[in-house]
PDB file of C-alpha atoms in Angstrom:
ATOM      1  CA  ALA A   1      -0.694 -18.806-100.658  1.00 72.00           C
ATOM      2  CA  GLN A   2      -3.511 -19.816 -98.981  1.00 82.00           C
ATOM      3  CA  SER A   3      -3.166 -22.974 -96.802  1.00 90.00           C
ATOM      4  CA  VAL A   4      -4.128 -24.826 -93.114  1.00 94.00           C
ATOM      5  CA  THR A   5      -2.148 -26.443 -91.069  1.00 96.00           C
ATOM      6  CA  GLN A   6      -3.122 -28.938 -88.032  1.00 96.00           C
ATOM      7  CA  PRO A   7       0.249 -29.473 -86.747  1.00 96.00           C
ATOM      8  CA  ASP A   8      -0.793 -32.686 -84.580  1.00 95.00           C
ATOM      9  CA  ILE A   9      -1.524 -35.674 -86.746  1.00 94.00           C
ATOM     10  CA  HIS A  10      -2.363 -38.133 -84.135  1.00 96.00           C
ATOM     11  CA  ILE A  11      -3.777 -37.016 -80.721  1.00 97.00           C
ATOM     12  CA  THR A  12      -4.634 -39.849 -77.635  1.00 97.00           C
ATOM     13  CA  VAL A  13      -7.023 -38.858 -74.946  1.00 97.00           C
ATOM     14  CA  SER A  14      -8.490 -40.444 -71.939  1.00 97.00           C
ATOM     15  CA  GLU A  15     -12.166 -40.392 -71.620  1.00 97.00           C
ATOM     16  CA  GLY A  16     -13.584 -37.905 -69.627  1.00 97.00           C
ATOM     17  CA  ALA A  17     -10.454 -35.375 -70.228  1.00 97.00           C
ATOM     18  CA  SER A  18     -10.444 -32.058 -72.071  1.00 97.00           C
ATOM     19  CA  LEU A  19      -9.561 -32.036 -76.031  1.00 97.00           C
ATOM     20  CA  GLU A  20      -7.889 -28.997 -77.813  1.00 98.00           C
ATOM     21  CA  LEU A  21      -6.711 -29.620 -81.638  1.00 98.00           C
ATOM     22  CA  ARG A  22      -4.835 -26.752 -82.971  1.00 98.00           C
ATOM     23  CA  CYS A  23      -5.490 -25.390 -86.360  1.00 97.00           C
ATOM     24  CA  ASN A  24      -3.525 -22.131 -88.264  1.00 97.00           C
ATOM     25  CA  TYR A  25      -4.507 -20.845 -91.461  1.00 94.00           C
ATOM     26  CA  SER A  26      -2.660 -18.670 -94.006  1.00 90.00           C
ATOM     27  CA  TYR A  27      -5.027 -16.369 -96.340  1.00 84.00           C
ATOM     28  CA  GLY A  28      -5.217 -12.999 -97.607  1.00 75.00           C
ATOM     29  CA  ALA A  29      -8.797 -11.932 -96.612  1.00 75.00           C
ATOM     30  CA  THR A  30     -11.359 -12.538 -94.349  1.00 76.00           C
ATOM     31  CA  PRO A  31     -11.236 -16.347 -93.868  1.00 84.00           C
ATOM     32  CA  TYR A  32     -14.630 -18.189 -93.111  1.00 89.00           C
ATOM     33  CA  LEU A  33     -13.333 -21.148 -91.033  1.00 92.00           C
ATOM     34  CA  PHE A  34     -14.593 -24.590 -90.287  1.00 93.00           C
ATOM     35  CA  TRP A  35     -14.082 -27.426 -88.341  1.00 97.00           C
ATOM     36  CA  TYR A  36     -15.537 -30.926 -89.649  1.00 96.00           C
ATOM     37  CA  VAL A  37     -15.564 -34.360 -88.302  1.00 97.00           C
ATOM     38  CA  GLN A  38     -15.258 -37.463 -90.166  1.00 94.00           C
ATOM     39  CA  SER A  39     -15.887 -41.316 -88.507  1.00 90.00           C
ATOM     40  CA  PRO A  40     -14.677 -44.039 -89.865  1.00 82.00           C
ATOM     41  CA  GLY A  41     -16.745 -45.042 -93.022  1.00 76.00           C
ATOM     42  CA  GLN A  42     -18.626 -41.713 -93.342  1.00 80.00           C
ATOM     43  CA  GLY A  43     -18.582 -38.209 -95.250  1.00 84.00           C
ATOM     44  CA  LEU A  44     -17.887 -35.391 -93.329  1.00 92.00           C
ATOM     45  CA  GLN A  45     -19.907 -33.785 -90.773  1.00 93.00           C
ATOM     46  CA  LEU A  46     -20.204 -29.715 -90.063  1.00 93.00           C
ATOM     47  CA  LEU A  47     -19.081 -29.353 -86.271  1.00 96.00           C
ATOM     48  CA  LEU A  48     -19.160 -25.224 -86.546  1.00 95.00           C
ATOM     49  CA  LYS A  49     -18.472 -22.721 -88.400  1.00 92.00           C
ATOM     50  CA  TYR A  50     -17.067 -18.957 -88.046  1.00 91.00           C
ATOM     51  CA  PHE A  51     -17.451 -16.310 -90.688  1.00 85.00           C
ATOM     52  CA  SER A  52     -18.037 -12.931 -88.593  1.00 82.00           C
ATOM     53  CA  GLY A  53     -18.748 -11.488 -85.072  1.00 85.00           C
ATOM     54  CA  ASP A  54     -18.085 -13.013 -81.916  1.00 87.00           C
ATOM     55  CA  THR A  55     -14.723 -15.247 -82.198  1.00 91.00           C
ATOM     56  CA  LEU A  56     -16.114 -18.151 -79.706  1.00 96.00           C
ATOM     57  CA  VAL A  57     -17.943 -19.861 -81.845  1.00 96.00           C
ATOM     58  CA  GLN A  58     -20.297 -23.184 -80.617  1.00 96.00           C
ATOM     59  CA  GLY A  59     -21.176 -26.220 -82.213  1.00 96.00           C
ATOM     60  CA  ILE A  60     -22.717 -29.735 -82.481  1.00 96.00           C
ATOM     61  CA  LYS A  61     -21.728 -32.069 -79.947  1.00 94.00           C
ATOM     62  CA  GLY A  62     -20.241 -29.913 -76.916  1.00 96.00           C
ATOM     63  CA  PHE A  63     -17.616 -28.569 -79.131  1.00 98.00           C
ATOM     64  CA  GLU A  64     -16.329 -24.932 -79.272  1.00 98.00           C
ATOM     65  CA  ALA A  65     -13.567 -23.096 -81.286  1.00 98.00           C
ATOM     66  CA  GLU A  66     -11.961 -19.547 -80.993  1.00 96.00           C
ATOM     67  CA  PHE A  67     -10.848 -17.482 -83.705  1.00 94.00           C
ATOM     68  CA  LYS A  68      -7.844 -15.580 -82.917  1.00 94.00           C
ATOM     69  CA  ARG A  69      -6.935 -13.343 -86.262  1.00 91.00           C
ATOM     70  CA  SER A  70      -3.563 -12.085 -84.435  1.00 91.00           C
ATOM     71  CA  GLN A  71      -2.201 -15.613 -84.115  1.00 94.00           C
ATOM     72  CA  SER A  72      -4.165 -17.069 -87.287  1.00 93.00           C
ATOM     73  CA  SER A  73      -5.683 -19.698 -85.459  1.00 96.00           C
ATOM     74  CA  PHE A  74      -8.846 -21.539 -84.858  1.00 97.00           C
ATOM     75  CA  ASN A  75      -8.421 -24.151 -82.545  1.00 98.00           C
ATOM     76  CA  LEU A  76     -11.243 -26.665 -81.699  1.00 98.00           C
ATOM     77  CA  ARG A  77     -11.877 -27.243 -77.906  1.00 98.00           C
ATOM     78  CA  LYS A  78     -14.350 -29.838 -75.989  1.00 98.00           C
ATOM     79  CA  PRO A  79     -13.765 -29.669 -72.209  1.00 97.00           C
ATOM     80  CA  SER A  80     -14.830 -33.791 -71.620  1.00 97.00           C
ATOM     81  CA  VAL A  81     -14.152 -36.167 -74.169  1.00 97.00           C
ATOM     82  CA  HIS A  82     -16.446 -39.174 -74.787  1.00 96.00           C
ATOM     83  CA  TRP A  83     -15.307 -42.257 -76.215  1.00 95.00           C
ATOM     84  CA  SER A  84     -17.765 -41.552 -79.533  1.00 94.00           C
ATOM     85  CA  ASP A  85     -15.642 -38.410 -80.504  1.00 96.00           C
ATOM     86  CA  ALA A  86     -13.071 -40.741 -81.450  1.00 96.00           C
ATOM     87  CA  ALA A  87     -12.548 -39.880 -84.990  1.00 96.00           C
ATOM     88  CA  GLU A  88     -10.646 -37.597 -87.764  1.00 95.00           C
ATOM     89  CA  TYR A  89     -10.954 -34.099 -87.541  1.00 97.00           C
ATOM     90  CA  PHE A  90     -10.099 -31.418 -90.276  1.00 96.00           C
ATOM     91  CA  CYS A  91     -10.261 -27.743 -90.258  1.00 96.00           C
ATOM     92  CA  ALA A  92     -11.318 -25.716 -93.440  1.00 94.00           C
ATOM     93  CA  VAL A  93     -10.635 -22.356 -94.501  1.00 91.00           C
ATOM     94  CA  GLY A  94     -12.773 -21.053 -97.677  1.00 84.00           C
ATOM     95  CA  GLY A  95     -13.100 -16.845 -98.979  1.00 68.00           C
ATOM     96  CA  SER A  96     -16.219 -14.800 -99.389  1.00 56.00           C
ATOM     97  CA  GLY A  97     -16.740 -13.020-102.930  1.00 50.00           C
ATOM     98  CA  GLY A  98     -18.375 -16.358-104.623  1.00 48.00           C
ATOM     99  CA  TYR A  99     -15.371 -17.871-104.355  1.00 51.00           C
ATOM    100  CA  ASN A 100     -16.311 -21.018-102.064  1.00 72.00           C
ATOM    101  CA  LYS A 101     -13.966 -23.821-102.394  1.00 83.00           C
ATOM    102  CA  LEU A 102     -12.728 -25.084 -99.134  1.00 88.00           C
ATOM    103  CA  ILE A 103      -8.832 -25.906 -98.221  1.00 90.00           C
ATOM    104  CA  PHE A 104      -8.358 -28.337 -95.769  1.00 93.00           C
ATOM    105  CA  GLY A 105      -5.851 -29.412 -93.207  1.00 94.00           C
ATOM    106  CA  ALA A 106      -3.977 -32.902 -93.210  1.00 94.00           C
ATOM    107  CA  GLY A 107      -6.483 -33.519 -90.352  1.00 95.00           C
ATOM    108  CA  THR A 108      -5.761 -35.073 -87.066  1.00 96.00           C
ATOM    109  CA  ARG A 109      -7.024 -38.688 -85.615  1.00 95.00           C
ATOM    110  CA  LEU A 110      -8.278 -38.489 -82.512  1.00 97.00           C
ATOM    111  CA  ALA A 111      -8.317 -41.525 -80.459  1.00 97.00           C
ATOM    112  CA  VAL A 112      -9.761 -41.853 -76.428  1.00 97.00           C
ATOM    113  CA  HIS A 113      -9.158 -44.129 -74.184  1.00 94.00           C
ATOM    114  CA  PRO A 114     -11.312 -45.523 -71.735  1.00 88.00           C
TER     115      PRO A 114
ATOM    116  CA  GLY B   1     -34.850 -34.403 -95.765  1.00 57.00           C
ATOM    117  CA  ALA B   2     -32.362 -36.627 -98.136  1.00 83.00           C
ATOM    118  CA  GLY B   3     -28.843 -35.599 -97.999  1.00 92.00           C
ATOM    119  CA  VAL B   4     -26.122 -35.512-100.573  1.00 95.00           C
ATOM    120  CA  SER B   5     -26.189 -39.162-102.093  1.00 95.00           C
ATOM    121  CA  GLN B   6     -23.282 -40.910-104.268  1.00 96.00           C
ATOM    122  CA  SER B   7     -22.859 -43.768-106.573  1.00 96.00           C
ATOM    123  CA  PRO B   8     -21.213 -46.284-106.522  1.00 97.00           C
ATOM    124  CA  SER B   9     -20.026 -46.770-102.721  1.00 95.00           C
ATOM    125  CA  ASN B  10     -17.184 -48.775-103.902  1.00 96.00           C
ATOM    126  CA  LYS B  11     -15.244 -49.066-107.347  1.00 97.00           C
ATOM    127  CA  VAL B  12     -12.697 -51.061-108.715  1.00 98.00           C
ATOM    128  CA  THR B  13     -11.436 -50.622-112.005  1.00 97.00           C
ATOM    129  CA  GLU B  14      -8.251 -51.257-113.877  1.00 97.00           C
ATOM    130  CA  LYS B  15      -5.648 -49.460-114.991  1.00 97.00           C
ATOM    131  CA  GLY B  16      -6.395 -47.735-118.058  1.00 97.00           C
ATOM    132  CA  LYS B  17     -10.074 -48.183-117.946  1.00 98.00           C
ATOM    133  CA  ASP B  18     -12.937 -45.121-117.825  1.00 98.00           C
ATOM    134  CA  VAL B  19     -14.782 -44.380-115.233  1.00 98.00           C
ATOM    135  CA  GLU B  20     -17.750 -42.160-114.080  1.00 98.00           C
ATOM    136  CA  LEU B  21     -18.583 -41.349-110.674  1.00 98.00           C
ATOM    137  CA  ARG B  22     -22.291 -40.172-109.402  1.00 97.00           C
ATOM    138  CA  CYS B  23     -23.241 -37.450-106.900  1.00 97.00           C
ATOM    139  CA  ASP B  24     -26.827 -36.239-106.227  1.00 96.00           C
ATOM    140  CA  PRO B  25     -27.012 -32.822-104.203  1.00 95.00           C
ATOM    141  CA  ILE B  26     -29.305 -31.860-101.998  1.00 93.00           C
ATOM    142  CA  SER B  27     -32.300 -30.936-103.805  1.00 91.00           C
ATOM    143  CA  GLY B  28     -32.643 -26.871-104.085  1.00 88.00           C
ATOM    144  CA  HIS B  29     -28.677 -26.445-103.594  1.00 89.00           C
ATOM    145  CA  THR B  30     -27.143 -24.394-106.649  1.00 88.00           C
ATOM    146  CA  ALA B  31     -23.440 -24.882-105.705  1.00 90.00           C
ATOM    147  CA  LEU B  32     -21.687 -28.475-106.041  1.00 93.00           C
ATOM    148  CA  TYR B  33     -18.557 -29.370-105.644  1.00 94.00           C
ATOM    149  CA  TRP B  34     -16.026 -32.412-106.100  1.00 96.00           C
ATOM    150  CA  TYR B  35     -13.007 -33.199-103.800  1.00 96.00           C
ATOM    151  CA  ARG B  36     -11.010 -36.382-103.530  1.00 96.00           C
ATOM    152  CA  GLN B  37      -9.421 -37.676-100.218  1.00 93.00           C
ATOM    153  CA  SER B  38      -6.327 -39.928-100.874  1.00 91.00           C
ATOM    154  CA  LEU B  39      -3.468 -40.927 -98.515  1.00 82.00           C
ATOM    155  CA  GLY B  40      -0.418 -38.330 -98.680  1.00 71.00           C
ATOM    156  CA  GLN B  41      -2.705 -35.874-100.086  1.00 74.00           C
ATOM    157  CA  GLY B  42      -5.322 -35.015 -97.732  1.00 81.00           C
ATOM    158  CA  LEU B  43      -8.584 -33.379 -98.898  1.00 90.00           C
ATOM    159  CA  GLU B  44      -7.985 -31.431-102.180  1.00 92.00           C
ATOM    160  CA  PHE B  45     -10.512 -29.378-104.268  1.00 92.00           C
ATOM    161  CA  LEU B  46     -11.167 -30.772-107.576  1.00 95.00           C
ATOM    162  CA  ILE B  47     -14.059 -28.758-109.244  1.00 94.00           C
ATOM    163  CA  TYR B  48     -16.841 -26.255-108.194  1.00 91.00           C
ATOM    164  CA  PHE B  49     -20.228 -25.321-110.219  1.00 91.00           C
ATOM    165  CA  GLN B  50     -22.830 -23.014-109.249  1.00 87.00           C
ATOM    166  CA  GLY B  51     -25.792 -22.572-111.197  1.00 82.00           C
ATOM    167  CA  ASN B  52     -25.139 -22.218-114.705  1.00 81.00           C
ATOM    168  CA  SER B  53     -22.302 -20.292-114.226  1.00 84.00           C
ATOM    169  CA  ALA B  54     -19.039 -21.891-115.872  1.00 87.00           C
ATOM    170  CA  PRO B  55     -17.512 -24.057-113.769  1.00 89.00           C
ATOM    171  CA  ASP B  56     -14.345 -23.538-111.557  1.00 89.00           C
ATOM    172  CA  LYS B  57     -11.765 -26.505-112.787  1.00 91.00           C
ATOM    173  CA  SER B  58      -9.122 -25.171-111.411  1.00 89.00           C
ATOM    174  CA  GLY B  59      -8.260 -28.067-108.985  1.00 91.00           C
ATOM    175  CA  LEU B  60      -9.015 -30.701-111.573  1.00 95.00           C
ATOM    176  CA  PRO B  61      -5.390 -32.749-111.709  1.00 94.00           C
ATOM    177  CA  SER B  62      -5.233 -33.518-115.663  1.00 95.00           C
ATOM    178  CA  ASP B  63      -7.120 -33.918-118.334  1.00 96.00           C
ATOM    179  CA  ARG B  64      -8.127 -37.030-117.844  1.00 98.00           C
ATOM    180  CA  PHE B  65     -10.279 -36.093-115.405  1.00 97.00           C
ATOM    181  CA  SER B  66     -13.783 -33.975-116.292  1.00 97.00           C
ATOM    182  CA  ALA B  67     -17.128 -33.415-114.725  1.00 96.00           C
ATOM    183  CA  GLU B  68     -20.750 -32.331-115.890  1.00 95.00           C
ATOM    184  CA  ARG B  69     -23.849 -30.842-113.989  1.00 94.00           C
ATOM    185  CA  THR B  70     -26.638 -31.657-115.668  1.00 85.00           C
ATOM    186  CA  GLY B  71     -30.196 -29.353-115.258  1.00 82.00           C
ATOM    187  CA  GLY B  72     -28.623 -28.240-112.565  1.00 78.00           C
ATOM    188  CA  SER B  73     -28.655 -31.336-110.165  1.00 90.00           C
ATOM    189  CA  VAL B  74     -27.013 -34.235-110.647  1.00 95.00           C
ATOM    190  CA  SER B  75     -22.866 -34.250-111.690  1.00 96.00           C
ATOM    191  CA  THR B  76     -20.930 -36.816-112.883  1.00 97.00           C
ATOM    192  CA  LEU B  77     -17.564 -36.996-112.564  1.00 98.00           C
ATOM    193  CA  THR B  78     -15.614 -38.755-115.081  1.00 98.00           C
ATOM    194  CA  ILE B  79     -11.996 -40.348-114.906  1.00 98.00           C
ATOM    195  CA  GLN B  80     -10.369 -41.656-118.343  1.00 98.00           C
ATOM    196  CA  ARG B  81      -7.688 -43.947-118.845  1.00 98.00           C
ATOM    197  CA  THR B  82      -7.612 -44.288-115.028  1.00 98.00           C
ATOM    198  CA  GLN B  83      -3.795 -44.588-112.952  1.00 97.00           C
ATOM    199  CA  GLN B  84      -3.062 -46.210-110.088  1.00 96.00           C
ATOM    200  CA  GLU B  85      -2.918 -42.490-108.248  1.00 94.00           C
ATOM    201  CA  ASP B  86      -6.199 -41.789-109.241  1.00 96.00           C
ATOM    202  CA  SER B  87      -7.126 -44.278-106.511  1.00 96.00           C
ATOM    203  CA  ALA B  88      -8.687 -42.455-103.602  1.00 96.00           C
ATOM    204  CA  VAL B  89     -12.444 -41.321-101.544  1.00 95.00           C
ATOM    205  CA  TYR B  90     -14.012 -38.973-104.510  1.00 97.00           C
ATOM    206  CA  LEU B  91     -16.234 -36.466-102.175  1.00 96.00           C
ATOM    207  CA  CYS B  92     -19.062 -34.620-103.250  1.00 96.00           C
ATOM    208  CA  ALA B  93     -20.547 -31.553-101.473  1.00 94.00           C
ATOM    209  CA  SER B  94     -23.445 -29.284-101.970  1.00 92.00           C
ATOM    210  CA  SER B  95     -24.443 -25.974-100.906  1.00 88.00           C
ATOM    211  CA  PRO B  96     -27.632 -23.546-100.962  1.00 85.00           C
ATOM    212  CA  GLY B  97     -26.562 -20.496-103.012  1.00 73.00           C
ATOM    213  CA  GLN B  98     -23.365 -18.247-104.115  1.00 61.00           C
ATOM    214  CA  THR B  99     -23.016 -16.463-100.548  1.00 63.00           C
ATOM    215  CA  TYR B 100     -20.915 -18.709 -98.412  1.00 61.00           C
ATOM    216  CA  ASN B 101     -22.845 -21.348 -96.761  1.00 70.00           C
ATOM    217  CA  GLU B 102     -22.221 -24.780 -95.015  1.00 81.00           C
ATOM    218  CA  GLN B 103     -20.673 -27.463 -97.447  1.00 88.00           C
ATOM    219  CA  PHE B 104     -23.411 -30.401 -96.967  1.00 91.00           C
ATOM    220  CA  PHE B 105     -20.799 -33.729 -97.980  1.00 93.00           C
ATOM    221  CA  GLY B 106     -22.038 -37.081 -99.578  1.00 94.00           C
ATOM    222  CA  PRO B 107     -20.389 -40.337 -98.047  1.00 93.00           C
ATOM    223  CA  GLY B 108     -18.183 -40.538-100.803  1.00 94.00           C
ATOM    224  CA  THR B 109     -16.910 -43.187-103.425  1.00 96.00           C
ATOM    225  CA  ARG B 110     -13.882 -45.034-102.987  1.00 96.00           C
ATOM    226  CA  LEU B 111     -12.078 -45.721-106.144  1.00 97.00           C
ATOM    227  CA  THR B 112      -9.528 -48.433-106.125  1.00 97.00           C
ATOM    228  CA  VAL B 113      -7.372 -48.712-109.523  1.00 97.00           C
ATOM    229  CA  LEU B 114      -5.250 -52.098-109.372  1.00 96.00           C
TER     230      LEU B 114
END
């Protein structure tokens, strides 16, 4: 079955520290992978996406993610976290061939200490 | 340009009443999706419209849920005989076409069933 696992429900980091949010997926075909961010009371905003090609993808707000097929992972990273990065982060997987629904992980809530 | 809009932003209803939630996708986007975000269930796919094709209703949780998309644009999600477990944030998203593209999300409608 198709699924996305985000093992960390809550993460707290200090401002300026590095960040890595984990995402593992189970998908029978070539996955299309996404990271979305949701700030309180806001909709989902796309941070970055992986369709094919270079396995290290750059996104907005200084985020990057690396697709590792052998580990079925798509972890999100940021070298230096800002207080404004506090939000909930969702990893999602979708398919090709016109079947476009997204399957989301449960989300990781990030808190940033000053 | 304008993003995806949803109305109302908040809806409080009594158990057993019917509700209608509206989504205005980005102009020109042919694909439209409904998702539900609830505590304990995360983000779940509900239904997907693509152009004039038959919608993918595989995520609708019961026959109390239905959706329409008129003229290939505005969509209405209807929940009949609402139950307390229907309380959630209902998110709408649109994307440009049938080949895989980013989904742009609206701010959501928060539904509370008393």
